[in-house]
Short mmCIF file of N, CA, C and O in Angstrom, two decimals:
data_model
loop_
_atom_site.label_atom_id
_atom_site.label_comp_id
_atom_site.label_asym_id
_atom_site.label_seq_id
_atom_site.Cartn_x
_atom_site.Cartn_y
_atom_site.Cartn_z
N MET A 1 20.79 9.80 16.71
CA MET A 1 19.81 8.86 17.26
C MET A 1 19.83 7.57 16.45
O MET A 1 19.97 7.59 15.23
N LYS A 2 19.67 6.46 17.16
CA LYS A 2 19.67 5.14 16.51
C LYS A 2 18.36 4.88 15.80
O LYS A 2 17.30 5.35 16.22
N LYS A 3 18.45 4.10 14.74
CA LYS A 3 17.25 3.61 14.06
C LYS A 3 16.85 2.30 14.72
O LYS A 3 17.69 1.59 15.28
N TYR A 4 15.58 1.96 14.65
CA TYR A 4 15.07 0.72 15.23
C TYR A 4 14.38 -0.10 14.15
O TYR A 4 13.63 0.44 13.34
N ILE A 5 14.66 -1.40 14.15
CA ILE A 5 14.18 -2.31 13.12
C ILE A 5 13.20 -3.30 13.73
O ILE A 5 13.48 -3.89 14.78
N CYS A 6 12.07 -3.52 13.04
CA CYS A 6 11.11 -4.53 13.47
C CYS A 6 11.75 -5.91 13.30
O CYS A 6 12.21 -6.26 12.22
N ASP A 7 11.76 -6.69 14.38
CA ASP A 7 12.36 -8.03 14.34
C ASP A 7 11.56 -9.00 13.47
O ASP A 7 12.10 -9.99 13.00
N VAL A 8 10.29 -8.70 13.24
CA VAL A 8 9.43 -9.61 12.50
C VAL A 8 9.50 -9.36 10.99
O VAL A 8 9.72 -10.28 10.21
N CYS A 9 9.33 -8.08 10.57
CA CYS A 9 9.24 -7.81 9.13
C CYS A 9 10.35 -6.94 8.57
O CYS A 9 10.46 -6.78 7.36
N GLY A 10 11.15 -6.32 9.45
CA GLY A 10 12.26 -5.50 8.97
C GLY A 10 11.95 -4.04 8.74
O GLY A 10 12.81 -3.28 8.30
N TRP A 11 10.71 -3.59 9.05
CA TRP A 11 10.38 -2.17 8.89
C TRP A 11 11.29 -1.36 9.81
O TRP A 11 11.60 -1.76 10.92
N GLU A 12 11.71 -0.18 9.34
CA GLU A 12 12.67 0.63 10.08
C GLU A 12 12.02 1.91 10.60
O GLU A 12 11.37 2.63 9.85
N TYR A 13 12.22 2.17 11.90
CA TYR A 13 11.82 3.46 12.47
C TYR A 13 13.06 4.34 12.51
O TYR A 13 14.05 4.01 13.17
N ASP A 14 13.00 5.46 11.79
CA ASP A 14 14.10 6.43 11.76
C ASP A 14 13.65 7.66 12.53
O ASP A 14 12.72 8.36 12.11
N PRO A 15 14.28 7.95 13.68
CA PRO A 15 13.88 9.10 14.47
C PRO A 15 13.93 10.43 13.71
O PRO A 15 13.14 11.33 13.99
N ALA A 16 14.83 10.55 12.75
CA ALA A 16 14.93 11.79 11.98
C ALA A 16 13.68 12.01 11.12
O ALA A 16 13.33 13.15 10.82
N VAL A 17 13.00 10.93 10.76
CA VAL A 17 11.82 11.01 9.90
C VAL A 17 10.53 10.94 10.71
O VAL A 17 9.53 11.57 10.37
N GLY A 18 10.53 10.17 11.80
CA GLY A 18 9.32 9.96 12.58
C GLY A 18 8.37 9.01 11.84
O GLY A 18 8.80 8.23 10.99
N ASN A 19 7.09 9.11 12.14
CA ASN A 19 6.09 8.30 11.45
C ASN A 19 4.78 9.09 11.43
O ASN A 19 4.01 9.06 12.38
N ALA A 20 4.58 9.82 10.33
CA ALA A 20 3.42 10.72 10.22
C ALA A 20 2.11 9.98 10.38
O ALA A 20 1.17 10.48 11.00
N GLU A 21 2.02 8.76 9.82
CA GLU A 21 0.77 7.99 9.91
C GLU A 21 0.38 7.69 11.36
O GLU A 21 -0.79 7.59 11.68
N ALA A 22 1.37 7.56 12.24
CA ALA A 22 1.11 7.28 13.65
C ALA A 22 1.12 8.55 14.50
O ALA A 22 1.00 8.48 15.71
N GLY A 23 1.30 9.70 13.85
CA GLY A 23 1.31 10.97 14.57
C GLY A 23 2.61 11.23 15.32
O GLY A 23 2.63 12.00 16.27
N ILE A 24 3.71 10.60 14.87
CA ILE A 24 5.00 10.76 15.53
C ILE A 24 5.84 11.73 14.70
O ILE A 24 6.17 11.44 13.54
N ALA A 25 6.17 12.86 15.29
CA ALA A 25 6.87 13.93 14.58
C ALA A 25 8.33 13.58 14.31
O ALA A 25 8.94 12.82 15.06
N PRO A 26 8.88 14.12 13.22
CA PRO A 26 10.32 13.96 12.98
C PRO A 26 11.11 14.46 14.18
O PRO A 26 10.73 15.43 14.83
N GLY A 27 12.19 13.76 14.51
CA GLY A 27 13.02 14.12 15.65
C GLY A 27 12.61 13.43 16.94
O GLY A 27 13.22 13.66 17.98
N THR A 28 11.58 12.57 16.89
CA THR A 28 11.13 11.86 18.08
C THR A 28 12.00 10.64 18.34
O THR A 28 12.04 9.72 17.52
N ALA A 29 12.69 10.64 19.47
CA ALA A 29 13.54 9.50 19.85
C ALA A 29 12.67 8.28 20.11
O ALA A 29 11.50 8.39 20.51
N TRP A 30 13.23 7.09 19.90
CA TRP A 30 12.51 5.84 20.11
C TRP A 30 11.94 5.77 21.53
O TRP A 30 10.83 5.30 21.75
N GLU A 31 12.71 6.26 22.48
CA GLU A 31 12.27 6.23 23.89
C GLU A 31 11.01 7.06 24.11
O GLU A 31 10.26 6.81 25.05
N ASP A 32 10.78 8.04 23.23
CA ASP A 32 9.61 8.92 23.36
C ASP A 32 8.43 8.48 22.50
O ASP A 32 7.36 9.11 22.56
N VAL A 33 8.61 7.42 21.71
CA VAL A 33 7.50 6.86 20.93
C VAL A 33 6.55 6.20 21.93
O VAL A 33 7.00 5.50 22.85
N PRO A 34 5.24 6.40 21.80
CA PRO A 34 4.29 5.83 22.75
C PRO A 34 4.43 4.31 22.89
O PRO A 34 4.75 3.61 21.92
N VAL A 35 4.18 3.79 24.10
CA VAL A 35 4.33 2.35 24.36
C VAL A 35 3.33 1.52 23.57
O VAL A 35 3.58 0.34 23.33
N ASP A 36 2.23 2.13 23.12
CA ASP A 36 1.23 1.37 22.36
C ASP A 36 1.49 1.42 20.85
O ASP A 36 0.67 0.96 20.06
N PHE A 37 2.66 1.94 20.44
CA PHE A 37 3.03 1.97 19.02
C PHE A 37 3.10 0.54 18.48
O PHE A 37 3.59 -0.37 19.14
N VAL A 38 2.60 0.36 17.26
CA VAL A 38 2.71 -0.93 16.58
C VAL A 38 3.33 -0.72 15.22
O VAL A 38 3.19 0.34 14.60
N CYS A 39 4.03 -1.73 14.74
CA CYS A 39 4.66 -1.69 13.43
C CYS A 39 3.58 -1.46 12.37
O CYS A 39 2.58 -2.18 12.34
N PRO A 40 3.77 -0.45 11.50
CA PRO A 40 2.76 -0.17 10.48
C PRO A 40 2.63 -1.26 9.41
O PRO A 40 1.63 -1.30 8.71
N LEU A 41 3.62 -2.15 9.31
CA LEU A 41 3.52 -3.21 8.30
C LEU A 41 2.95 -4.51 8.86
O LEU A 41 2.11 -5.13 8.22
N CYS A 42 3.41 -4.92 10.04
CA CYS A 42 2.98 -6.24 10.52
C CYS A 42 2.21 -6.20 11.84
O CYS A 42 1.67 -7.22 12.26
N GLY A 43 2.17 -5.05 12.51
CA GLY A 43 1.32 -4.90 13.68
C GLY A 43 1.89 -5.35 15.01
O GLY A 43 1.17 -5.32 16.01
N VAL A 44 3.17 -5.74 15.07
CA VAL A 44 3.74 -6.15 16.35
C VAL A 44 4.05 -4.91 17.19
O VAL A 44 4.19 -3.80 16.68
N GLY A 45 4.17 -5.09 18.49
CA GLY A 45 4.41 -3.99 19.41
C GLY A 45 5.85 -3.51 19.43
O GLY A 45 6.76 -4.11 18.86
N LYS A 46 6.02 -2.42 20.15
CA LYS A 46 7.31 -1.75 20.28
C LYS A 46 8.38 -2.67 20.86
O LYS A 46 9.57 -2.51 20.56
N ASP A 47 7.98 -3.65 21.66
CA ASP A 47 8.94 -4.57 22.27
C ASP A 47 9.55 -5.54 21.28
O ASP A 47 10.49 -6.27 21.59
N GLU A 48 9.05 -5.56 20.05
CA GLU A 48 9.57 -6.45 19.00
C GLU A 48 10.52 -5.71 18.05
O GLU A 48 10.74 -6.15 16.93
N PHE A 49 11.08 -4.59 18.48
CA PHE A 49 12.04 -3.81 17.70
C PHE A 49 13.41 -3.87 18.35
O PHE A 49 13.52 -3.95 19.57
N SER A 50 14.44 -3.82 17.52
CA SER A 50 15.82 -3.82 18.00
C SER A 50 16.56 -2.63 17.41
O SER A 50 16.30 -2.24 16.26
N ALA A 51 17.53 -2.10 18.17
CA ALA A 51 18.35 -1.00 17.67
C ALA A 51 19.19 -1.50 16.50
O ALA A 51 19.69 -2.63 16.52
N GLU A 52 19.36 -0.65 15.50
CA GLU A 52 20.16 -1.01 14.33
C GLU A 52 21.63 -0.94 14.68
O GLU A 52 22.09 -0.10 15.38
#
């Protein structure tokens, strides 16, 4: 699975790790991350991320 990088601050979403703070389990593909997900560092939406 590809990692996704925030275009604004560079925070990385790694599907193998997930994001416990947002309730996203390890192994969750980017496509399955909720549409209302926001970057935990800068707060931008999922549409501001690019595949690594």
